């Protein structure tokens, strides 16, 4: 799984990059067919926003999360993506 991480009005530090890598490894445990993940971290006044677009075999999943703390928004984002990927995996395995 390749993770592309970019920041908009925020500097992507090595600690943020490591945190994103460890959190997104959770998604790969649930579903092996993830090809590419594009993550954008944004700061808008007091809101810290995290968005991700996950490219899988045959599908694409998008989620975003806003919080006052960047690490909390990344956690919420990974939880949302995890639910969507498990739903997609159940749909694919059902067919």
PDB file of C-alpha atoms in Angstrom:
ATOM      1  CA  UNK A   1       0.000   0.000   0.000  1.00  0.00           C
ATOM      2  CA  UNK A   2       1.388   3.354  -1.061  1.00  0.00           C
ATOM      3  CA  UNK A   3       0.460   6.390   1.059  1.00  0.00           C
ATOM      4  CA  UNK A   4       0.705   9.863  -0.503  1.00  0.00           C
ATOM      5  CA  UNK A   5       0.607  12.480   2.253  1.00  0.00           C
ATOM      6  CA  UNK A   6       0.333  16.200   1.561  1.00  0.00           C
ATOM      7  CA  UNK A   7      -0.392  19.243   3.662  1.00  0.00           C
ATOM      8  CA  UNK A   8      -2.377  22.347   2.867  1.00  0.00           C
ATOM      9  CA  UNK A   9      -1.404  25.304   5.106  1.00  0.00           C
ATOM     10  CA  UNK A  10       0.407  22.845   7.375  1.00  0.00           C
ATOM     11  CA  UNK A  11       3.908  21.403   7.370  1.00  0.00           C
ATOM     12  CA  UNK A  12       3.904  17.609   7.286  1.00  0.00           C
ATOM     13  CA  UNK A  13       6.411  16.637   9.966  1.00  0.00           C
ATOM     14  CA  UNK A  14       8.012  13.239  10.377  1.00  0.00           C
ATOM     15  CA  UNK A  15       5.895  12.549  13.481  1.00  0.00           C
ATOM     16  CA  UNK A  16       2.684  13.255  11.528  1.00  0.00           C
ATOM     17  CA  UNK A  17       3.898  11.010   8.701  1.00  0.00           C
ATOM     18  CA  UNK A  18       4.689   8.168  11.132  1.00  0.00           C
ATOM     19  CA  UNK A  19       1.308   8.568  12.841  1.00  0.00           C
ATOM     20  CA  UNK A  20      -0.541   8.375   9.512  1.00  0.00           C
ATOM     21  CA  UNK A  21       1.496   5.325   8.455  1.00  0.00           C
ATOM     22  CA  UNK A  22       0.748   3.432  11.681  1.00  0.00           C
ATOM     23  CA  UNK A  23      -2.958   4.295  11.604  1.00  0.00           C
ATOM     24  CA  UNK A  24      -3.410   3.366   7.937  1.00  0.00           C
ATOM     25  CA  UNK A  25      -1.661   0.033   8.448  1.00  0.00           C
ATOM     26  CA  UNK A  26      -4.823  -0.904  10.395  1.00  0.00           C
ATOM     27  CA  UNK A  27      -6.796  -0.631   7.144  1.00  0.00           C
ATOM     28  CA  UNK A  28      -4.437  -2.977   5.339  1.00  0.00           C
ATOM     29  CA  UNK A  29      -4.992  -5.656   7.982  1.00  0.00           C
ATOM     30  CA  UNK A  30      -8.714  -5.698   7.166  1.00  0.00           C
ATOM     31  CA  UNK A  31      -8.477  -5.595   3.379  1.00  0.00           C
ATOM     32  CA  UNK A  32      -5.422  -6.609   1.324  1.00  0.00           C
ATOM     33  CA  UNK A  33      -6.447  -5.150  -2.033  1.00  0.00           C
ATOM     34  CA  UNK A  34      -5.694  -1.490  -1.234  1.00  0.00           C
ATOM     35  CA  UNK A  35      -3.464  -0.037  -3.943  1.00  0.00           C
ATOM     36  CA  UNK A  36      -3.030   3.625  -3.133  1.00  0.00           C
ATOM     37  CA  UNK A  37      -4.071   6.105  -0.432  1.00  0.00           C
ATOM     38  CA  UNK A  38      -3.991   9.872  -0.908  1.00  0.00           C
ATOM     39  CA  UNK A  39      -4.189  11.807   2.381  1.00  0.00           C
ATOM     40  CA  UNK A  40      -4.529  15.609   2.602  1.00  0.00           C
ATOM     41  CA  UNK A  41      -4.095  17.402   5.928  1.00  0.00           C
ATOM     42  CA  UNK A  42      -5.531  20.936   6.050  1.00  0.00           C
ATOM     43  CA  UNK A  43      -5.669  23.723   8.617  1.00  0.00           C
ATOM     44  CA  UNK A  44      -8.603  26.160   8.353  1.00  0.00           C
ATOM     45  CA  UNK A  45      -8.505  28.722  11.180  1.00  0.00           C
ATOM     46  CA  UNK A  46      -9.255  26.612  14.288  1.00  0.00           C
ATOM     47  CA  UNK A  47     -10.256  23.429  12.465  1.00  0.00           C
ATOM     48  CA  UNK A  48      -7.817  20.669  11.609  1.00  0.00           C
ATOM     49  CA  UNK A  49      -9.125  18.674   8.646  1.00  0.00           C
ATOM     50  CA  UNK A  50      -7.987  15.295   7.334  1.00  0.00           C
ATOM     51  CA  UNK A  51      -9.210  13.839   4.026  1.00  0.00           C
ATOM     52  CA  UNK A  52      -8.331  10.543   2.395  1.00  0.00           C
ATOM     53  CA  UNK A  53      -9.075   8.885  -0.918  1.00  0.00           C
ATOM     54  CA  UNK A  54      -8.464   5.114  -0.906  1.00  0.00           C
ATOM     55  CA  UNK A  55      -8.026   3.366  -4.264  1.00  0.00           C
ATOM     56  CA  UNK A  56      -8.850  -0.347  -4.215  1.00  0.00           C
ATOM     57  CA  UNK A  57      -9.263  -2.987  -6.892  1.00  0.00           C
ATOM     58  CA  UNK A  58     -12.484  -1.958  -8.612  1.00  0.00           C
ATOM     59  CA  UNK A  59     -13.549   0.790  -6.231  1.00  0.00           C
ATOM     60  CA  UNK A  60     -12.636   4.033  -4.531  1.00  0.00           C
ATOM     61  CA  UNK A  61     -13.526   5.230  -1.011  1.00  0.00           C
ATOM     62  CA  UNK A  62     -13.420   8.838   0.263  1.00  0.00           C
ATOM     63  CA  UNK A  63     -13.765  10.191   3.800  1.00  0.00           C
ATOM     64  CA  UNK A  64     -12.999  13.379   5.669  1.00  0.00           C
ATOM     65  CA  UNK A  65     -12.900  14.390   9.319  1.00  0.00           C
ATOM     66  CA  UNK A  66     -12.670  17.752  11.101  1.00  0.00           C
ATOM     67  CA  UNK A  67     -11.523  18.281  14.682  1.00  0.00           C
ATOM     68  CA  UNK A  68      -9.624  20.840  16.748  1.00  0.00           C
ATOM     69  CA  UNK A  69      -6.645  18.449  16.995  1.00  0.00           C
ATOM     70  CA  UNK A  70      -4.945  17.001  13.913  1.00  0.00           C
ATOM     71  CA  UNK A  71      -4.251  13.639  15.559  1.00  0.00           C
ATOM     72  CA  UNK A  72      -7.900  13.301  16.618  1.00  0.00           C
ATOM     73  CA  UNK A  73      -9.085  14.097  13.089  1.00  0.00           C
ATOM     74  CA  UNK A  74      -6.727  11.420  11.696  1.00  0.00           C
ATOM     75  CA  UNK A  75      -8.163   8.912  14.197  1.00  0.00           C
ATOM     76  CA  UNK A  76     -11.732   9.766  13.175  1.00  0.00           C
ATOM     77  CA  UNK A  77     -10.778   9.549   9.501  1.00  0.00           C
ATOM     78  CA  UNK A  78      -9.286   6.073   9.891  1.00  0.00           C
ATOM     79  CA  UNK A  79     -12.392   4.887  11.762  1.00  0.00           C
ATOM     80  CA  UNK A  80     -14.653   6.144   8.968  1.00  0.00           C
ATOM     81  CA  UNK A  81     -12.515   4.545   6.276  1.00  0.00           C
ATOM     82  CA  UNK A  82     -12.372   1.281   8.229  1.00  0.00           C
ATOM     83  CA  UNK A  83     -16.174   1.075   8.345  1.00  0.00           C
ATOM     84  CA  UNK A  84     -16.471   1.848   4.624  1.00  0.00           C
ATOM     85  CA  UNK A  85     -13.798  -0.678   3.638  1.00  0.00           C
ATOM     86  CA  UNK A  86     -15.362  -3.439   5.759  1.00  0.00           C
ATOM     87  CA  UNK A  87     -18.732  -2.665   4.127  1.00  0.00           C
ATOM     88  CA  UNK A  88     -17.144  -2.873   0.663  1.00  0.00           C
ATOM     89  CA  UNK A  89     -15.362  -6.119   1.583  1.00  0.00           C
ATOM     90  CA  UNK A  90     -18.636  -7.674   2.744  1.00  0.00           C
ATOM     91  CA  UNK A  91     -20.349  -6.602  -0.477  1.00  0.00           C
ATOM     92  CA  UNK A  92     -17.570  -8.075  -2.639  1.00  0.00           C
ATOM     93  CA  UNK A  93     -17.403 -11.342  -0.720  1.00  0.00           C
ATOM     94  CA  UNK A  94     -21.207 -11.663  -0.838  1.00  0.00           C
ATOM     95  CA  UNK A  95     -21.159 -11.617  -4.638  1.00  0.00           C
TER      96      UNK A  95
END
